[in-house]
Amino acid sequence: MIKRVSVSLFFLVALSCLLLTHVQAADEPAGKKPAKTPEAIEKGRVIYYMRCSFCHGLQGDGDGPVAYQLIPRPRDFTKGLYKFRSTGSGELPTDEDLFRVISRGLPGTAMQTFDSDKIKSGLTEEERWQVIYFIKTFSEDFNDPEFDPYKAVVNVSSEIKSSQASIEKGKKIFQEMMCWECHGDGGRGNGPNSPRLKDKFRGDPILPFDLTKGWRYKGGNTTRDIYLRFNTGINGTPMPSFTDSLNDEERWHLANYVVSLQKREVNNNPVLSAKFVSGELPADPDNTLWGSAASIDVLMAGQVIAKPRWENPSVDLVTIRALYNDKEIAFLMEWGDRFKDTVHNPEKEYKVSDVYKGYVSWEEITRDIGNFRDSIALQFPTAIPAGTRKPHFFRGESGNTVNLWVWKSDLEESGQPPVEEVNASSPGQPMKIQPPEGQQIKGKGIWKDGVWKVVIKRPLLTEDKNDIQFEKGKFIPLALNVWDGSNGEHNLLMSLSSWHYVILETTVPMSVYLYTLLGIAGLGLGEFWLVRRV
């Protein structure tokens, strides 16, 4: 039986992770810390079992019933190894460190915010302190005066304000300290060491952080936050403390450089305006004409709607632009992807009986370079909706189908036409590739330094009833599917977005479309949109 439920929370949580990181990074308790008493610990135990044990386990060992499907794995509290602290390398965290993490969550992971001022299902300040007191009982180190974290708090000196001179000094330090070996020359987490790194918790694979993703910094994205990481290191990972290798001034310069790499503003406008140009549309993703087109950032989330469900996507944001002339329309998609994956091996695809399919563990998937292709799909309704009813944003539905333009890196690499035009009527049915005479789209993809840029273009109007037709002044729904091959993604294991819109820019003032825009805004969070859970 298929049940429809609202997906608003699903995408609002993703949006919160992307947009609230900077605000959350400053979380501090508003009131006085309550006393650590047996009663407080007991209340914390009850809260922990009800709210935390599903991931972290009843024994605090990071092995709860849903832990197998998450990466990174939930923290093992019994080891006393905590990543985000104000204390020296290898030291325990202070209570205030734990409070910050529990309050703001960890962007890009399953660790949500528990601040009741931010979400209705959160915890009050007192409840957060209580659960902290209980969590500390899992490690005896917290009872040993020799390991008192308050004696190991690192010094934070006066900040060196960012300037071009400071950034240049930081860039030089980045090179000299060989930060690029893990994080890559451009900071995108694709350095030569990145495929073989492992954590110290279970020996799980761990990828260096993509420093350009300002919305994903787990310990905060400000200069001070990053400087603090250089002082403390990140316990349990290959990221060391630099207190012995860089002086204080150098750590500030390096922090300023890292901040300069960040994309900090996320343009989550739901409407993409396609710009009219009089000449030929560019097929090259690097053509300078693309810089004249407005862009929006499309938020992506793991496909958890239909079996097999995937909680560990790597692509969380795609920037998209559109241009059109009197004959064609073209889209440019740009997204971060550490590794160029241009081979696809069907024999290694996830093949399990439907009886056993559910949420898929990352350990069940082949997550290595050279097994699966990178790919992206633009999705439209087969016909522009006459009213507010759109096809389901995940592959449509019976009687309300979708038209997808699917670019595949392996086809591009082998010199074949890299884009296929297909139709779909539900995620449970195979997509239908249109016949050769129906293939009217063209595409080109370029990967460079951890970024894919893909252009797909097609005539505005076709005679095929299975194709979307682009009309000026119409709000045309648009959604995205993305696959990262080295993350094991293929078939339904992928990232996806909800519906956005593209409108062909005209000489008519946008104010004419005011009521339509208001309707979209009103329906956006009310519908947003429907998700099917099988």
PDB file of N, CA and C in Angstrom, residues 141-206:
ATOM      1  N   ASP A 141      36.777   8.194  31.602  1.00  0.00           N
ATOM      2  CA  ASP A 141      37.755   9.284  31.540  1.00  0.00           C
ATOM      3  C   ASP A 141      37.203  10.578  32.126  1.00  0.00           C
ATOM      4  N   PHE A 142      35.897  10.774  32.025  1.00  0.00           N
ATOM      5  CA  PHE A 142      35.304  12.007  32.552  1.00  0.00           C
ATOM      6  C   PHE A 142      35.385  12.071  34.079  1.00  0.00           C
ATOM      7  N   ASN A 143      35.582  10.926  34.729  1.00  0.00           N
ATOM      8  CA  ASN A 143      35.685  10.900  36.192  1.00  0.00           C
ATOM      9  C   ASN A 143      37.125  10.982  36.682  1.00  0.00           C
ATOM     10  N   ASP A 144      38.078  11.007  35.762  1.00  0.00           N
ATOM     11  CA  ASP A 144      39.494  11.026  36.120  1.00  0.00           C
ATOM     12  C   ASP A 144      39.989  12.470  36.141  1.00  0.00           C
ATOM     13  N   PRO A 145      40.398  12.980  37.318  1.00  0.00           N
ATOM     14  CA  PRO A 145      40.874  14.371  37.403  1.00  0.00           C
ATOM     15  C   PRO A 145      42.041  14.658  36.463  1.00  0.00           C
ATOM     16  N   GLU A 146      42.793  13.635  36.109  1.00  0.00           N
ATOM     17  CA  GLU A 146      43.935  13.831  35.211  1.00  0.00           C
ATOM     18  C   GLU A 146      43.488  14.278  33.821  1.00  0.00           C
ATOM     19  N   PHE A 147      42.240  13.933  33.455  1.00  0.00           N
ATOM     20  CA  PHE A 147      41.729  14.266  32.125  1.00  0.00           C
ATOM     21  C   PHE A 147      40.729  15.420  32.167  1.00  0.00           C
ATOM     22  N   ASP A 148      40.788  16.233  33.193  1.00  0.00           N
ATOM     23  CA  ASP A 148      39.863  17.361  33.329  1.00  0.00           C
ATOM     24  C   ASP A 148      39.956  18.257  32.090  1.00  0.00           C
ATOM     25  N   PRO A 149      38.887  18.345  31.272  1.00  0.00           N
ATOM     26  CA  PRO A 149      38.970  19.123  30.030  1.00  0.00           C
ATOM     27  C   PRO A 149      39.141  20.621  30.268  1.00  0.00           C
ATOM     28  N   TYR A 150      38.684  21.111  31.413  1.00  0.00           N
ATOM     29  CA  TYR A 150      38.771  22.553  31.669  1.00  0.00           C
ATOM     30  C   TYR A 150      40.217  22.999  31.877  1.00  0.00           C
ATOM     31  N   LYS A 151      41.100  22.034  32.154  1.00  0.00           N
ATOM     32  CA  LYS A 151      42.521  22.355  32.264  1.00  0.00           C
ATOM     33  C   LYS A 151      43.219  22.301  30.901  1.00  0.00           C
ATOM     34  N   ALA A 152      42.473  21.863  29.868  1.00  0.00           N
ATOM     35  CA  ALA A 152      43.074  21.671  28.543  1.00  0.00           C
ATOM     36  C   ALA A 152      42.470  22.589  27.487  1.00  0.00           C
ATOM     37  N   VAL A 153      41.693  23.593  27.928  1.00  0.00           N
ATOM     38  CA  VAL A 153      41.088  24.528  26.963  1.00  0.00           C
ATOM     39  C   VAL A 153      42.193  25.316  26.268  1.00  0.00           C
ATOM     40  N   VAL A 154      42.128  25.390  24.947  1.00  0.00           N
ATOM     41  CA  VAL A 154      43.184  26.053  24.179  1.00  0.00           C
ATOM     42  C   VAL A 154      43.042  27.568  24.273  1.00  0.00           C
ATOM     43  N   ASN A 155      44.141  28.242  24.089  1.00  0.00           N
ATOM     44  CA  ASN A 155      44.151  29.701  24.090  1.00  0.00           C
ATOM     45  C   ASN A 155      43.660  30.222  22.744  1.00  0.00           C
ATOM     46  N   VAL A 156      42.820  31.244  22.785  1.00  0.00           N
ATOM     47  CA  VAL A 156      42.343  31.912  21.571  1.00  0.00           C
ATOM     48  C   VAL A 156      42.827  33.349  21.617  1.00  0.00           C
ATOM     49  N   SER A 157      43.720  33.695  20.715  1.00  0.00           N
ATOM     50  CA  SER A 157      44.302  35.037  20.702  1.00  0.00           C
ATOM     51  C   SER A 157      43.410  36.004  19.930  1.00  0.00           C
ATOM     52  N   SER A 158      43.793  37.249  19.902  1.00  0.00           N
ATOM     53  CA  SER A 158      43.039  38.266  19.170  1.00  0.00           C
ATOM     54  C   SER A 158      43.045  37.939  17.683  1.00  0.00           C
ATOM     55  N   GLU A 159      41.884  38.037  17.075  1.00  0.00           N
ATOM     56  CA  GLU A 159      41.733  37.672  15.669  1.00  0.00           C
ATOM     57  C   GLU A 159      42.470  38.638  14.747  1.00  0.00           C
ATOM     58  N   ILE A 160      43.141  38.092  13.753  1.00  0.00           N
ATOM     59  CA  ILE A 160      43.726  38.902  12.685  1.00  0.00           C
ATOM     60  C   ILE A 160      42.664  39.051  11.606  1.00  0.00           C
ATOM     61  N   LYS A 161      42.196  40.252  11.387  1.00  0.00           N
ATOM     62  CA  LYS A 161      41.123  40.491  10.439  1.00  0.00           C
ATOM     63  C   LYS A 161      41.547  40.091   9.030  1.00  0.00           C
ATOM     64  N   SER A 162      40.582  39.607   8.280  1.00  0.00           N
ATOM     65  CA  SER A 162      40.868  39.172   6.922  1.00  0.00           C
ATOM     66  C   SER A 162      41.234  40.349   6.029  1.00  0.00           C
ATOM     67  N   SER A 163      42.206  40.135   5.177  1.00  0.00           N
ATOM     68  CA  SER A 163      42.637  41.114   4.179  1.00  0.00           C
ATOM     69  C   SER A 163      43.264  40.327   3.044  1.00  0.00           C
ATOM     70  N   GLN A 164      43.465  40.971   1.922  1.00  0.00           N
ATOM     71  CA  GLN A 164      44.083  40.271   0.804  1.00  0.00           C
ATOM     72  C   GLN A 164      45.478  39.782   1.169  1.00  0.00           C
ATOM     73  N   ALA A 165      46.199  40.597   1.934  1.00  0.00           N
ATOM     74  CA  ALA A 165      47.551  40.205   2.350  1.00  0.00           C
ATOM     75  C   ALA A 165      47.506  38.975   3.257  1.00  0.00           C
ATOM     76  N   SER A 166      46.548  38.963   4.202  1.00  0.00           N
ATOM     77  CA  SER A 166      46.422  37.818   5.105  1.00  0.00           C
ATOM     78  C   SER A 166      46.019  36.565   4.335  1.00  0.00           C
ATOM     79  N   ILE A 167      45.091  36.712   3.390  1.00  0.00           N
ATOM     80  CA  ILE A 167      44.643  35.567   2.594  1.00  0.00           C
ATOM     81  C   ILE A 167      45.795  34.991   1.775  1.00  0.00           C
ATOM     82  N   GLU A 168      46.617  35.859   1.203  1.00  0.00           N
ATOM     83  CA  GLU A 168      47.765  35.386   0.419  1.00  0.00           C
ATOM     84  C   GLU A 168      48.765  34.638   1.304  1.00  0.00           C
ATOM     85  N   LYS A 169      48.973  35.142   2.518  1.00  0.00           N
ATOM     86  CA  LYS A 169      49.857  34.436   3.453  1.00  0.00           C
ATOM     87  C   LYS A 169      49.274  33.065   3.803  1.00  0.00           C
ATOM     88  N   GLY A 170      47.954  33.038   4.027  1.00  0.00           N
ATOM     89  CA  GLY A 170      47.301  31.772   4.346  1.00  0.00           C
ATOM     90  C   GLY A 170      47.374  30.773   3.204  1.00  0.00           C
ATOM     91  N   LYS A 171      47.247  31.275   1.979  1.00  0.00           N
ATOM     92  CA  LYS A 171      47.347  30.398   0.809  1.00  0.00           C
ATOM     93  C   LYS A 171      48.732  29.763   0.719  1.00  0.00           C
ATOM     94  N   LYS A 172      49.754  30.550   1.001  1.00  0.00           N
ATOM     95  CA  LYS A 172      51.126  30.032   0.979  1.00  0.00           C
ATOM     96  C   LYS A 172      51.310  28.961   2.052  1.00  0.00           C
ATOM     97  N   ILE A 173      50.747  29.207   3.242  1.00  0.00           N
ATOM     98  CA  ILE A 173      50.827  28.228   4.331  1.00  0.00           C
ATOM     99  C   ILE A 173      50.085  26.948   3.945  1.00  0.00           C
ATOM    100  N   PHE A 174      48.926  27.092   3.300  1.00  0.00           N
ATOM    101  CA  PHE A 174      48.129  25.954   2.835  1.00  0.00           C
ATOM    102  C   PHE A 174      48.970  25.046   1.941  1.00  0.00           C
ATOM    103  N   GLN A 175      49.771  25.659   1.077  1.00  0.00           N
ATOM    104  CA  GLN A 175      50.637  24.889   0.181  1.00  0.00           C
ATOM    105  C   GLN A 175      51.814  24.277   0.942  1.00  0.00           C
ATOM    106  N   GLU A 176      52.448  25.073   1.787  1.00  0.00           N
ATOM    107  CA  GLU A 176      53.641  24.606   2.500  1.00  0.00           C
ATOM    108  C   GLU A 176      53.319  23.494   3.494  1.00  0.00           C
ATOM    109  N   MET A 177      52.143  23.571   4.122  1.00  0.00           N
ATOM    110  CA  MET A 177      51.741  22.548   5.084  1.00  0.00           C
ATOM    111  C   MET A 177      51.139  21.319   4.402  1.00  0.00           C
ATOM    112  N   MET A 178      51.093  21.373   3.086  1.00  0.00           N
ATOM    113  CA  MET A 178      50.568  20.278   2.268  1.00  0.00           C
ATOM    114  C   MET A 178      49.118  19.946   2.613  1.00  0.00           C
ATOM    115  N   CYS A 179      48.345  20.966   2.954  1.00  0.00           N
ATOM    116  CA  CYS A 179      46.913  20.765   3.191  1.00  0.00           C
ATOM    117  C   CYS A 179      46.233  20.217   1.938  1.00  0.00           C
ATOM    118  N   TRP A 180      46.802  20.569   0.771  1.00  0.00           N
ATOM    119  CA  TRP A 180      46.240  20.142  -0.508  1.00  0.00           C
ATOM    120  C   TRP A 180      46.298  18.631  -0.697  1.00  0.00           C
ATOM    121  N   GLU A 181      47.194  17.941   0.033  1.00  0.00           N
ATOM    122  CA  GLU A 181      47.282  16.491  -0.133  1.00  0.00           C
ATOM    123  C   GLU A 181      45.967  15.808   0.230  1.00  0.00           C
ATOM    124  N   CYS A 182      45.223  16.388   1.158  1.00  0.00           N
ATOM    125  CA  CYS A 182      43.905  15.859   1.515  1.00  0.00           C
ATOM    126  C   CYS A 182      42.789  16.713   0.911  1.00  0.00           C
ATOM    127  N   HIS A 183      42.879  18.026   1.115  1.00  0.00           N
ATOM    128  CA  HIS A 183      41.776  18.914   0.737  1.00  0.00           C
ATOM    129  C   HIS A 183      41.804  19.345  -0.722  1.00  0.00           C
ATOM    130  N   GLY A 184      42.886  19.085  -1.451  1.00  0.00           N
ATOM    131  CA  GLY A 184      42.954  19.469  -2.849  1.00  0.00           C
ATOM    132  C   GLY A 184      43.408  20.903  -3.027  1.00  0.00           C
ATOM    133  N   ASP A 185      43.912  21.220  -4.211  1.00  0.00           N
ATOM    134  CA  ASP A 185      44.425  22.568  -4.478  1.00  0.00           C
ATOM    135  C   ASP A 185      43.356  23.633  -4.297  1.00  0.00           C
ATOM    136  N   GLY A 186      42.130  23.329  -4.702  1.00  0.00           N
ATOM    137  CA  GLY A 186      41.045  24.300  -4.579  1.00  0.00           C
ATOM    138  C   GLY A 186      40.221  24.135  -3.326  1.00  0.00           C
ATOM    139  N   GLY A 187      40.642  23.228  -2.426  1.00  0.00           N
ATOM    140  CA  GLY A 187      39.930  23.030  -1.166  1.00  0.00           C
ATOM    141  C   GLY A 187      38.690  22.175  -1.271  1.00  0.00           C
ATOM    142  N   ARG A 188      38.535  21.427  -2.364  1.00  0.00           N
ATOM    143  CA  ARG A 188      37.292  20.686  -2.574  1.00  0.00           C
ATOM    144  C   ARG A 188      37.320  19.258  -2.030  1.00  0.00           C
ATOM    145  N   GLY A 189      38.321  18.930  -1.229  1.00  0.00           N
ATOM    146  CA  GLY A 189      38.364  17.619  -0.598  1.00  0.00           C
ATOM    147  C   GLY A 189      38.777  16.500  -1.528  1.00  0.00           C
ATOM    148  N   ASN A 190      39.470  16.845  -2.620  1.00  0.00           N
ATOM    149  CA  ASN A 190      39.819  15.836  -3.620  1.00  0.00           C
ATOM    150  C   ASN A 190      41.326  15.705  -3.809  1.00  0.00           C
ATOM    151  N   GLY A 191      42.089  15.886  -2.727  1.00  0.00           N
ATOM    152  CA  GLY A 191      43.534  15.739  -2.810  1.00  0.00           C
ATOM    153  C   GLY A 191      43.946  14.300  -3.065  1.00  0.00           C
ATOM    154  N   PRO A 192      45.208  14.062  -3.404  1.00  0.00           N
ATOM    155  CA  PRO A 192      45.663  12.702  -3.738  1.00  0.00           C
ATOM    156  C   PRO A 192      45.523  11.695  -2.603  1.00  0.00           C
ATOM    157  N   ASN A 193      45.511  12.160  -1.349  1.00  0.00           N
ATOM    158  CA  ASN A 193      45.358  11.234  -0.219  1.00  0.00           C
ATOM    159  C   ASN A 193      43.898  10.906   0.087  1.00  0.00           C
ATOM    160  N   SER A 194      42.973  11.665  -0.475  1.00  0.00           N
ATOM    161  CA  SER A 194      41.574  11.582  -0.047  1.00  0.00           C
ATOM    162  C   SER A 194      40.933  10.206  -0.203  1.00  0.00           C
ATOM    163  N   PRO A 195      41.234   9.416  -1.234  1.00  0.00           N
ATOM    164  CA  PRO A 195      40.527   8.130  -1.360  1.00  0.00           C
ATOM    165  C   PRO A 195      40.922   7.091  -0.320  1.00  0.00           C
ATOM    166  N   ARG A 196      42.043   7.268   0.364  1.00  0.00           N
ATOM    167  CA  ARG A 196      42.525   6.195   1.243  1.00  0.00           C
ATOM    168  C   ARG A 196      42.522   6.541   2.733  1.00  0.00           C
ATOM    169  N   LEU A 197      41.894   7.629   3.113  1.00  0.00           N
ATOM    170  CA  LEU A 197      41.873   8.021   4.522  1.00  0.00           C
ATOM    171  C   LEU A 197      40.823   7.229   5.295  1.00  0.00           C
ATOM    172  N   LYS A 198      41.122   6.954   6.573  1.00  0.00           N
ATOM    173  CA  LYS A 198      40.181   6.246   7.444  1.00  0.00           C
ATOM    174  C   LYS A 198      40.137   6.929   8.804  1.00  0.00           C
ATOM    175  N   ASP A 199      38.988   6.767   9.489  1.00  0.00           N
ATOM    176  CA  ASP A 199      38.886   7.359  10.820  1.00  0.00           C
ATOM    177  C   ASP A 199      39.473   6.419  11.862  1.00  0.00           C
ATOM    178  N   LYS A 200      39.545   6.912  13.113  1.00  0.00           N
ATOM    179  CA  LYS A 200      40.145   6.140  14.196  1.00  0.00           C
ATOM    180  C   LYS A 200      39.088   5.533  15.115  1.00  0.00           C
ATOM    181  N   PHE A 201      37.829   5.615  14.712  1.00  0.00           N
ATOM    182  CA  PHE A 201      36.762   5.056  15.525  1.00  0.00           C
ATOM    183  C   PHE A 201      36.566   3.578  15.187  1.00  0.00           C
ATOM    184  N   ARG A 202      36.281   3.305  13.893  1.00  0.00           N
ATOM    185  CA  ARG A 202      36.095   1.919  13.441  1.00  0.00           C
ATOM    186  C   ARG A 202      36.947   1.605  12.215  1.00  0.00           C
ATOM    187  N   GLY A 203      37.766   2.553  11.803  1.00  0.00           N
ATOM    188  CA  GLY A 203      38.520   2.353  10.573  1.00  0.00           C
ATOM    189  C   GLY A 203      37.674   2.532   9.337  1.00  0.00           C
ATOM    190  N   ASP A 204      36.577   3.314   9.461  1.00  0.00           N
ATOM    191  CA  ASP A 204      35.714   3.574   8.312  1.00  0.00           C
ATOM    192  C   ASP A 204      36.377   4.567   7.361  1.00  0.00           C
ATOM    193  N   PRO A 205      36.068   4.477   6.064  1.00  0.00           N
ATOM    194  CA  PRO A 205      36.577   5.483   5.127  1.00  0.00           C
ATOM    195  C   PRO A 205      36.088   6.871   5.529  1.00  0.00           C
ATOM    196  N   ILE A 206      36.949   7.869   5.363  1.00  0.00           N
ATOM    197  CA  ILE A 206      36.582   9.238   5.697  1.00  0.00           C
ATOM    198  C   ILE A 206      37.142  10.160   4.626  1.00  0.00           C
TER     199      ILE A 206
END
